[in-house]
Amino acid sequence: MDAVQALLGAWTTTASEGAPVWRRELSSDQHARHTAIDGPEPSPASIERVIERLSRFADGWSPTGYSRAKSLGAPARTPEDALANALDDIAAAQAKRLSDPLQTVQEEVVEFFRRMHDLMAHYAVIETVSNGAVVARTMVSWTGDFKSLWRTGLTAEEIRLHKRNVRAALARRAMLIRLMSVIGASAAKIALRLMTPGAQLLVLPALWQFVREVLKEARREETPLS
Amino acid sequence: MSTNKKASFESANDEAAKSPSVPPESGVNPAIDELRALVLPSTSLAAMGFETAATPKDLLSGQTLGDALKSFIRQLTDSLGQMADNLSSLEVRTFASNDLHQVRYDFATREFNGPVRLRALTRINLDGDMQVVVPEKDDQLDEMLWAAHVSMVKEAQATRAQFIGSMTEMAMRLIGLFSRP
Protein backbone atom coordinates (compact mmCIF):
# COMPACT_ATOMS: atom_id res chain seq x y z
CA MET A 1 0.00 0.00 0.00
CA ASP A 2 2.89 2.39 -0.75
CA ALA A 3 0.73 4.73 -2.78
CA VAL A 4 -1.65 5.18 0.14
CA GLN A 5 1.14 5.75 2.65
CA ALA A 6 2.81 8.22 0.29
CA LEU A 7 -0.38 10.26 0.20
CA LEU A 8 -0.74 10.16 3.98
CA GLY A 9 2.80 11.44 4.40
CA ALA A 10 3.99 11.02 7.98
CA TRP A 11 0.54 9.98 9.21
CA THR A 12 0.56 6.45 10.53
CA THR A 13 -2.55 4.79 11.86
CA THR A 14 -1.26 1.68 13.58
CA ALA A 15 -3.56 0.19 16.20
CA SER A 16 -0.74 0.00 18.77
CA GLU A 17 -0.56 3.78 18.99
CA GLY A 18 -4.28 4.12 19.78
CA ALA A 19 -4.55 7.09 17.44
CA PRO A 20 -3.15 8.36 14.16
CA VAL A 21 0.34 9.72 14.70
CA TRP A 22 2.33 12.26 12.69
CA ARG A 23 5.92 12.03 13.87
CA ARG A 24 8.76 14.00 12.34
CA GLU A 25 12.42 13.89 13.27
CA LEU A 26 13.98 17.30 12.82
CA SER A 27 17.69 17.77 12.37
CA SER A 28 19.63 20.74 13.69
CA ASP A 29 20.63 21.55 10.11
CA GLN A 30 18.40 24.29 8.65
CA HIS A 31 18.00 22.73 5.21
CA ALA A 32 17.32 19.29 6.65
CA ARG A 33 14.67 20.77 8.95
CA HIS A 34 12.82 22.21 6.00
CA THR A 35 13.00 18.93 4.10
CA ALA A 36 11.89 16.91 7.10
CA ILE A 37 8.76 18.94 7.62
CA ASP A 38 7.83 18.97 3.95
CA GLY A 39 8.70 15.30 3.66
CA PRO A 40 9.01 13.08 0.60
CA GLU A 41 5.24 12.71 0.16
CA PRO A 42 3.24 14.30 -2.70
CA SER A 43 3.22 18.05 -2.24
CA PRO A 44 0.03 19.88 -1.23
CA ALA A 45 0.11 21.54 -4.68
CA SER A 46 0.05 18.17 -6.43
CA ILE A 47 -2.88 16.95 -4.31
CA GLU A 48 -4.66 20.21 -5.04
CA ARG A 49 -4.09 19.52 -8.72
CA VAL A 50 -5.65 16.05 -8.37
CA ILE A 51 -8.68 17.57 -6.65
CA GLU A 52 -9.17 20.17 -9.39
CA ARG A 53 -8.68 17.80 -12.30
CA LEU A 54 -10.89 15.10 -10.84
CA SER A 55 -13.67 17.58 -10.07
CA ARG A 56 -13.47 19.00 -13.59
CA PHE A 57 -13.51 15.55 -15.15
CA ALA A 58 -16.48 14.37 -13.09
CA ASP A 59 -18.45 17.52 -13.92
CA GLY A 60 -17.85 17.18 -17.65
CA TRP A 61 -17.90 13.44 -18.23
CA SER A 62 -20.71 11.70 -20.07
CA PRO A 63 -20.81 8.10 -21.34
CA THR A 64 -21.85 9.11 -24.85
CA GLY A 65 -18.99 11.52 -25.42
CA TYR A 66 -16.31 9.10 -24.41
CA SER A 67 -17.80 6.17 -26.34
CA ARG A 68 -17.16 8.22 -29.44
CA ALA A 69 -13.57 8.88 -28.38
CA LYS A 70 -12.94 5.18 -27.92
CA SER A 71 -14.35 4.30 -31.31
CA LEU A 72 -11.69 6.52 -32.86
CA GLY A 73 -9.09 4.35 -31.17
CA ALA A 74 -7.33 7.31 -29.59
CA PRO A 75 -4.51 6.24 -27.28
CA ALA A 76 -4.67 7.35 -23.64
CA ARG A 77 -2.29 10.29 -23.60
CA THR A 78 -3.43 11.85 -20.35
CA PRO A 79 -4.83 10.49 -17.08
CA GLU A 80 -8.18 11.90 -18.23
CA ASP A 81 -8.02 9.85 -21.45
CA ALA A 82 -7.14 6.72 -19.50
CA LEU A 83 -9.96 7.30 -17.03
CA ALA A 84 -12.43 7.92 -19.84
CA ASN A 85 -11.40 4.65 -21.48
CA ALA A 86 -11.77 2.77 -18.19
CA LEU A 87 -15.23 4.22 -17.62
CA ASP A 88 -16.19 3.41 -21.17
CA ASP A 89 -15.23 -0.20 -20.52
CA ILE A 90 -17.23 -0.23 -17.28
CA ALA A 91 -20.25 1.13 -19.12
CA ALA A 92 -19.93 -1.32 -21.97
CA ALA A 93 -19.17 -4.60 -20.29
CA GLN A 94 -20.50 -6.74 -17.51
CA ALA A 95 -19.45 -5.36 -14.17
CA LYS A 96 -18.38 -8.63 -12.60
CA ARG A 97 -16.03 -9.37 -15.45
CA LEU A 98 -14.38 -5.99 -15.23
CA SER A 99 -13.72 -6.08 -11.53
CA ASP A 100 -10.83 -8.53 -11.85
CA PRO A 101 -8.23 -6.39 -13.67
CA LEU A 102 -8.77 -3.60 -11.14
CA GLN A 103 -8.34 -5.88 -8.12
CA THR A 104 -4.98 -4.50 -6.98
CA VAL A 105 -6.08 -0.92 -7.37
CA GLN A 106 -9.31 -1.78 -5.58
CA GLU A 107 -7.37 -3.05 -2.57
CA GLU A 108 -5.57 0.27 -2.44
CA VAL A 109 -8.85 2.17 -2.47
CA VAL A 110 -10.13 0.06 0.42
CA GLU A 111 -6.91 0.77 2.30
CA PHE A 112 -7.22 4.49 1.61
CA PHE A 113 -10.82 4.54 2.88
CA ARG A 114 -9.80 2.56 5.96
CA ARG A 115 -6.89 4.84 6.77
CA MET A 116 -9.01 7.94 6.26
CA HIS A 117 -11.65 6.47 8.53
CA ASP A 118 -8.98 6.04 11.22
CA LEU A 119 -7.72 9.53 10.64
CA MET A 120 -11.17 10.98 11.18
CA ALA A 121 -12.26 8.72 14.00
CA HIS A 122 -9.60 9.49 16.59
CA TYR A 123 -7.55 12.16 18.20
CA ALA A 124 -4.53 12.93 16.08
CA VAL A 125 -1.11 12.94 17.70
CA ILE A 126 1.57 15.21 16.29
CA GLU A 127 5.07 14.71 17.58
CA THR A 128 8.24 16.65 16.93
CA VAL A 129 11.51 14.87 17.62
CA SER A 130 14.92 16.50 17.65
CA ASN A 131 18.21 14.68 18.12
CA GLY A 132 16.35 11.56 19.16
CA ALA A 133 14.31 13.23 21.90
CA VAL A 134 10.69 14.27 21.79
CA VAL A 135 10.43 18.06 21.92
CA ALA A 136 6.66 18.32 21.97
CA ARG A 137 3.55 16.27 21.45
CA THR A 138 0.19 17.77 20.51
CA MET A 139 -3.09 15.87 20.63
CA VAL A 140 -5.73 17.34 18.34
CA SER A 141 -9.36 16.37 18.64
CA TRP A 142 -11.50 15.90 15.56
CA THR A 143 -12.90 19.41 15.89
CA GLY A 144 -9.56 21.03 16.70
CA ASP A 145 -9.14 21.25 20.48
CA PHE A 146 -5.44 21.09 21.31
CA LYS A 147 -3.55 19.51 24.19
CA SER A 148 0.17 20.12 23.91
CA LEU A 149 2.87 18.57 26.02
CA TRP A 150 6.25 20.29 25.94
CA ARG A 151 9.52 19.30 27.51
CA THR A 152 10.75 21.81 30.07
CA GLY A 153 13.53 24.12 29.00
CA LEU A 154 12.38 24.37 25.42
CA THR A 155 13.81 26.95 23.02
CA ALA A 156 12.19 29.44 20.66
CA GLU A 157 13.49 27.40 17.72
CA GLU A 158 11.81 24.25 19.06
CA ILE A 159 8.52 26.13 19.42
CA ARG A 160 8.78 27.33 15.83
CA LEU A 161 9.57 23.84 14.53
CA HIS A 162 6.75 22.17 16.39
CA LYS A 163 4.33 24.84 15.22
CA ARG A 164 5.37 24.21 11.61
CA ASN A 165 5.10 20.47 12.15
CA VAL A 166 1.59 20.81 13.59
CA ARG A 167 0.55 23.05 10.71
CA ALA A 168 1.93 20.62 8.10
CA ALA A 169 0.23 17.64 9.73
CA LEU A 170 -3.18 19.27 10.01
CA ALA A 171 -3.01 20.80 6.56
CA ARG A 172 -2.36 17.37 5.11
CA ARG A 173 -5.22 15.83 7.08
CA ALA A 174 -7.58 18.54 5.83
CA MET A 175 -6.39 18.11 2.26
CA LEU A 176 -6.78 14.33 2.40
CA ILE A 177 -10.33 14.74 3.68
CA ARG A 178 -11.04 17.04 0.75
CA LEU A 179 -9.48 14.54 -1.66
CA MET A 180 -11.56 11.78 -0.13
CA SER A 181 -14.77 13.73 -0.52
CA VAL A 182 -13.94 14.62 -4.13
CA ILE A 183 -13.22 10.97 -4.97
CA GLY A 184 -16.47 9.86 -3.35
CA ALA A 185 -18.59 12.58 -4.91
CA SER A 186 -17.00 12.09 -8.34
CA ALA A 187 -17.60 8.34 -8.17
CA ALA A 188 -21.22 8.97 -7.30
CA LYS A 189 -21.73 11.52 -10.09
CA ILE A 190 -20.21 9.22 -12.70
CA ALA A 191 -22.05 6.15 -11.41
CA LEU A 192 -25.35 8.01 -11.71
CA ARG A 193 -24.59 8.73 -15.35
CA LEU A 194 -23.51 5.14 -16.03
CA MET A 195 -26.92 3.93 -14.83
CA THR A 196 -25.40 0.55 -13.96
CA PRO A 197 -26.13 -0.90 -10.52
CA GLY A 198 -22.91 -1.51 -8.68
CA ALA A 199 -21.09 0.89 -10.95
CA GLN A 200 -19.86 3.11 -8.12
CA LEU A 201 -17.85 0.21 -6.75
CA LEU A 202 -16.14 -0.20 -10.11
CA VAL A 203 -15.73 3.51 -10.71
CA LEU A 204 -13.83 4.07 -7.47
CA PRO A 205 -10.80 1.99 -8.49
CA ALA A 206 -10.78 3.73 -11.86
CA LEU A 207 -10.75 7.10 -10.11
CA TRP A 208 -8.03 5.93 -7.75
CA GLN A 209 -5.93 4.97 -10.77
CA PHE A 210 -6.52 8.49 -12.08
CA VAL A 211 -5.33 9.96 -8.77
CA ARG A 212 -2.16 7.90 -8.98
CA GLU A 213 -1.51 8.95 -12.56
CA VAL A 214 -1.95 12.66 -11.85
CA LEU A 215 0.32 12.42 -8.81
CA LYS A 216 2.91 10.61 -10.90
CA GLU A 217 2.67 13.32 -13.52
CA ALA A 218 3.05 16.02 -10.85
CA ARG A 219 6.07 14.27 -9.37
CA ARG A 220 7.76 14.18 -12.79
CA GLU A 221 7.17 17.90 -13.21
CA GLU A 222 8.34 18.74 -9.69
CA THR A 223 11.55 16.71 -9.98
CA PRO A 224 14.29 19.06 -11.17
CA LEU A 225 16.15 17.94 -14.27
CA SER A 226 19.77 17.09 -13.49
CA MET B 1 -35.64 -8.57 -1.47
CA SER B 2 -32.00 -9.48 -1.73
CA THR B 3 -32.57 -12.26 -4.20
CA ASN B 4 -34.61 -9.94 -6.36
CA LYS B 5 -31.88 -7.36 -6.06
CA LYS B 6 -29.36 -9.86 -7.36
CA ALA B 7 -31.55 -10.66 -10.31
CA SER B 8 -32.06 -7.03 -11.17
CA PHE B 9 -28.32 -6.42 -10.77
CA GLU B 10 -27.44 -9.00 -13.38
CA SER B 11 -30.19 -8.07 -15.78
CA ALA B 12 -29.34 -4.41 -15.50
CA ASN B 13 -25.73 -5.20 -16.32
CA ASP B 14 -26.80 -7.18 -19.33
CA GLU B 15 -28.87 -4.23 -20.40
CA ALA B 16 -25.97 -1.90 -19.82
CA ALA B 17 -23.77 -4.05 -22.00
CA LYS B 18 -26.16 -3.50 -24.88
CA SER B 19 -26.76 0.18 -24.40
CA PRO B 20 -24.80 1.85 -21.62
CA SER B 21 -26.15 5.35 -21.97
CA VAL B 22 -29.86 4.58 -22.30
CA PRO B 23 -31.83 5.11 -19.06
CA PRO B 24 -34.05 2.27 -17.85
CA GLU B 25 -37.54 2.36 -19.32
CA SER B 26 -39.15 2.76 -15.91
CA GLY B 27 -37.42 6.09 -15.52
CA VAL B 28 -35.99 4.99 -12.14
CA ASN B 29 -32.23 5.02 -11.80
CA PRO B 30 -31.18 2.05 -9.64
CA ALA B 31 -27.77 3.62 -9.11
CA ILE B 32 -29.44 6.40 -7.11
CA ASP B 33 -31.00 3.81 -4.81
CA GLU B 34 -27.64 2.20 -4.29
CA LEU B 35 -25.98 5.51 -3.52
CA ARG B 36 -28.73 6.35 -1.07
CA ALA B 37 -28.18 2.95 0.52
CA LEU B 38 -24.53 3.84 0.98
CA VAL B 39 -25.26 7.17 2.57
CA LEU B 40 -28.22 6.31 4.78
CA PRO B 41 -26.90 4.65 7.95
CA SER B 42 -30.16 2.77 8.52
CA THR B 43 -29.76 0.86 5.28
CA SER B 44 -27.75 -2.32 5.57
CA LEU B 45 -25.47 -3.91 3.04
CA ALA B 46 -28.10 -6.60 2.66
CA ALA B 47 -30.41 -3.97 1.24
CA MET B 48 -27.93 -3.62 -1.58
CA GLY B 49 -28.12 -7.34 -2.19
CA PHE B 50 -24.53 -8.04 -1.21
CA GLU B 51 -24.96 -9.94 2.05
CA THR B 52 -27.27 -12.86 1.49
CA ALA B 53 -26.99 -16.58 1.11
CA ALA B 54 -28.44 -16.21 -2.37
CA THR B 55 -25.68 -13.83 -3.34
CA PRO B 56 -22.22 -15.37 -3.61
CA LYS B 57 -19.63 -13.38 -1.65
CA ASP B 58 -17.45 -12.98 -4.70
CA LEU B 59 -20.20 -11.92 -7.07
CA LEU B 60 -18.74 -8.47 -7.00
CA SER B 61 -15.25 -8.28 -5.66
CA GLY B 62 -16.00 -4.67 -4.76
CA GLN B 63 -17.94 -5.83 -1.71
CA THR B 64 -15.13 -4.87 0.64
CA LEU B 65 -14.89 -1.60 -1.19
CA GLY B 66 -18.57 -1.05 -0.51
CA ASP B 67 -17.94 -1.79 3.16
CA ALA B 68 -15.09 0.67 3.26
CA LEU B 69 -17.11 3.36 1.51
CA LYS B 70 -20.10 2.81 3.78
CA SER B 71 -17.91 2.89 6.85
CA PHE B 72 -16.28 6.11 5.74
CA ILE B 73 -19.57 7.81 4.91
CA ARG B 74 -21.04 6.74 8.24
CA GLN B 75 -18.02 8.13 9.98
CA LEU B 76 -18.44 11.31 8.05
CA THR B 77 -22.11 11.71 8.87
CA ASP B 78 -21.48 10.87 12.53
CA SER B 79 -18.68 13.39 12.62
CA LEU B 80 -20.86 16.05 11.03
CA GLY B 81 -23.45 15.34 13.73
CA GLN B 82 -20.91 15.62 16.53
CA MET B 83 -19.49 18.74 14.97
CA ALA B 84 -22.49 20.87 15.92
CA ASP B 85 -22.05 19.87 19.56
CA ASN B 86 -18.31 20.38 19.69
CA LEU B 87 -17.89 23.63 17.82
CA SER B 88 -19.36 25.89 20.47
CA SER B 89 -15.93 26.42 22.02
CA LEU B 90 -12.27 25.90 21.29
CA GLU B 91 -9.94 24.74 24.01
CA VAL B 92 -6.15 24.70 24.10
CA ARG B 93 -4.24 23.20 27.00
CA THR B 94 -0.50 23.37 27.48
CA PHE B 95 1.36 20.91 29.68
CA ALA B 96 5.02 20.57 30.57
CA SER B 97 7.12 17.65 31.70
CA ASN B 98 10.73 16.99 32.60
CA ASP B 99 10.52 13.55 31.05
CA LEU B 100 8.20 13.15 28.09
CA HIS B 101 9.01 9.45 27.77
CA GLN B 102 7.28 8.81 31.11
CA VAL B 103 4.08 10.53 30.00
CA ARG B 104 1.27 8.56 28.41
CA TYR B 105 -1.99 9.86 27.02
CA ASP B 106 -5.11 7.93 27.94
CA PHE B 107 -7.48 8.21 25.01
CA ALA B 108 -10.40 6.93 27.08
CA THR B 109 -10.14 9.53 29.83
CA ARG B 110 -8.47 12.09 27.54
CA GLU B 111 -5.89 12.86 30.18
CA PHE B 112 -2.11 12.70 30.36
CA ASN B 113 -0.73 10.21 32.87
CA GLY B 114 2.73 10.63 34.35
CA PRO B 115 5.00 13.45 35.52
CA VAL B 116 3.10 16.25 33.83
CA ARG B 117 1.74 19.65 34.87
CA LEU B 118 -0.93 21.77 33.27
CA ARG B 119 0.63 25.19 32.71
CA ALA B 120 -1.94 27.13 30.68
CA LEU B 121 -5.45 26.80 29.39
CA THR B 122 -7.33 28.97 26.90
CA ARG B 123 -10.99 28.53 26.05
CA ILE B 124 -12.59 30.59 23.31
CA ASN B 125 -16.36 30.51 23.08
CA LEU B 126 -18.39 30.90 19.93
CA ASP B 127 -19.67 34.29 21.13
CA GLY B 128 -16.08 35.57 21.31
CA ASP B 129 -15.58 35.24 25.07
CA MET B 130 -12.12 34.06 25.97
CA GLN B 131 -10.97 32.50 29.24
CA VAL B 132 -7.28 32.14 29.97
CA VAL B 133 -6.03 30.21 32.99
CA VAL B 134 -2.37 30.46 34.02
CA PRO B 135 -0.47 29.51 37.22
CA GLU B 136 -0.61 31.78 40.25
CA LYS B 137 2.12 34.26 41.14
CA ASP B 138 4.31 31.93 43.19
CA ASP B 139 4.26 29.31 40.45
CA GLN B 140 5.19 31.48 37.49
CA LEU B 141 4.68 30.31 33.97
CA ASP B 142 7.88 30.11 32.00
CA GLU B 143 8.02 32.82 29.33
CA MET B 144 8.97 30.33 26.63
CA LEU B 145 6.15 27.98 27.60
CA TRP B 146 3.71 30.87 27.40
CA ALA B 147 5.01 31.61 23.89
CA ALA B 148 4.44 27.95 23.03
CA HIS B 149 0.90 28.15 24.38
CA VAL B 150 0.11 31.27 22.38
CA SER B 151 1.49 29.67 19.22
CA MET B 152 -0.76 26.63 19.73
CA VAL B 153 -3.80 28.85 20.33
CA LYS B 154 -3.16 30.50 16.97
CA GLU B 155 -2.75 27.12 15.27
CA ALA B 156 -5.92 25.83 16.89
CA GLN B 157 -7.89 28.82 15.64
CA ALA B 158 -6.52 28.35 12.11
CA THR B 159 -7.26 24.61 12.28
CA ARG B 160 -10.83 25.24 13.42
CA ALA B 161 -11.41 27.60 10.47
CA GLN B 162 -9.87 25.03 8.10
CA PHE B 163 -11.98 22.27 9.62
CA ILE B 164 -15.22 24.18 9.20
CA GLY B 165 -14.25 24.93 5.60
CA SER B 166 -13.53 21.26 4.86
CA MET B 167 -16.74 20.07 6.48
CA THR B 168 -18.82 22.64 4.67
CA GLU B 169 -17.29 21.68 1.34
CA MET B 170 -17.91 18.02 2.04
CA ALA B 171 -21.49 18.61 3.12
CA MET B 172 -22.12 20.65 -0.02
CA ARG B 173 -20.81 17.82 -2.17
CA LEU B 174 -23.04 15.29 -0.43
CA ILE B 175 -26.06 17.57 -0.71
CA GLY B 176 -25.24 18.32 -4.35
CA LEU B 177 -25.31 14.63 -5.23
CA PHE B 178 -28.94 14.22 -4.30
CA SER B 179 -30.35 17.61 -5.11
CA ARG B 180 -29.80 17.38 -8.86
CA PRO B 181 -32.78 16.55 -11.05
CSV table of C-alpha atoms in Angstrom, one decimal, chain B residues 65-152:
chain,number,residue,atom,x,y,z
B,65,LEU,CA,-14.9,-1.6,-1.2
B,66,GLY,CA,-18.6,-1.1,-0.5
B,67,ASP,CA,-17.9,-1.8,3.2
B,68,ALA,CA,-15.1,0.7,3.3
B,69,LEU,CA,-17.1,3.4,1.5
B,70,LYS,CA,-20.1,2.8,3.8
B,71,SER,CA,-17.9,2.9,6.8
B,72,PHE,CA,-16.3,6.1,5.7
B,73,ILE,CA,-19.6,7.8,4.9
B,74,ARG,CA,-21.0,6.7,8.2
B,75,GLN,CA,-18.0,8.1,10.0
B,76,LEU,CA,-18.4,11.3,8.0
B,77,THR,CA,-22.1,11.7,8.9
B,78,ASP,CA,-21.5,10.9,12.5
B,79,SER,CA,-18.7,13.4,12.6
B,80,LEU,CA,-20.9,16.0,11.0
B,81,GLY,CA,-23.4,15.3,13.7
B,82,GLN,CA,-20.9,15.6,16.5
B,83,MET,CA,-19.5,18.7,15.0
B,84,ALA,CA,-22.5,20.9,15.9
B,85,ASP,CA,-22.1,19.9,19.6
B,86,ASN,CA,-18.3,20.4,19.7
B,87,LEU,CA,-17.9,23.6,17.8
B,88,SER,CA,-19.4,25.9,20.5
B,89,SER,CA,-15.9,26.4,22.0
B,90,LEU,CA,-12.3,25.9,21.3
B,91,GLU,CA,-9.9,24.7,24.0
B,92,VAL,CA,-6.2,24.7,24.1
B,93,ARG,CA,-4.2,23.2,27.0
B,94,THR,CA,-0.5,23.4,27.5
B,95,PHE,CA,1.4,20.9,29.7
B,96,ALA,CA,5.0,20.6,30.6
B,97,SER,CA,7.1,17.7,31.7
B,98,ASN,CA,10.7,17.0,32.6
B,99,ASP,CA,10.5,13.6,31.0
B,100,LEU,CA,8.2,13.2,28.1
B,101,HIS,CA,9.0,9.5,27.8
B,102,GLN,CA,7.3,8.8,31.1
B,103,VAL,CA,4.1,10.5,30.0
B,104,ARG,CA,1.3,8.6,28.4
B,105,TYR,CA,-2.0,9.9,27.0
B,106,ASP,CA,-5.1,7.9,27.9
B,107,PHE,CA,-7.5,8.2,25.0
B,108,ALA,CA,-10.4,6.9,27.1
B,109,THR,CA,-10.1,9.5,29.8
B,110,ARG,CA,-8.5,12.1,27.5
B,111,GLU,CA,-5.9,12.9,30.2
B,112,PHE,CA,-2.1,12.7,30.4
B,113,ASN,CA,-0.7,10.2,32.9
B,114,GLY,CA,2.7,10.6,34.4
B,115,PRO,CA,5.0,13.4,35.5
B,116,VAL,CA,3.1,16.2,33.8
B,117,ARG,CA,1.7,19.7,34.9
B,118,LEU,CA,-0.9,21.8,33.3
B,119,ARG,CA,0.6,25.2,32.7
B,120,ALA,CA,-1.9,27.1,30.7
B,121,LEU,CA,-5.5,26.8,29.4
B,122,THR,CA,-7.3,29.0,26.9
B,123,ARG,CA,-11.0,28.5,26.1
B,124,ILE,CA,-12.6,30.6,23.3
B,125,ASN,CA,-16.4,30.5,23.1
B,126,LEU,CA,-18.4,30.9,19.9
B,127,ASP,CA,-19.7,34.3,21.1
B,128,GLY,CA,-16.1,35.6,21.3
B,129,ASP,CA,-15.6,35.2,25.1
B,130,MET,CA,-12.1,34.1,26.0
B,131,GLN,CA,-11.0,32.5,29.2
B,132,VAL,CA,-7.3,32.1,30.0
B,133,VAL,CA,-6.0,30.2,33.0
B,134,VAL,CA,-2.4,30.5,34.0
B,135,PRO,CA,-0.5,29.5,37.2
B,136,GLU,CA,-0.6,31.8,40.2
B,137,LYS,CA,2.1,34.3,41.1
B,138,ASP,CA,4.3,31.9,43.2
B,139,ASP,CA,4.3,29.3,40.4
B,140,GLN,CA,5.2,31.5,37.5
B,141,LEU,CA,4.7,30.3,34.0
B,142,ASP,CA,7.9,30.1,32.0
B,143,GLU,CA,8.0,32.8,29.3
B,144,MET,CA,9.0,30.3,26.6
B,145,LEU,CA,6.1,28.0,27.6
B,146,TRP,CA,3.7,30.9,27.4
B,147,ALA,CA,5.0,31.6,23.9
B,148,ALA,CA,4.4,28.0,23.0
B,149,HIS,CA,0.9,28.1,24.4
B,150,VAL,CA,0.1,31.3,22.4
B,151,SER,CA,1.5,29.7,19.2
B,152,MET,CA,-0.8,26.6,19.7
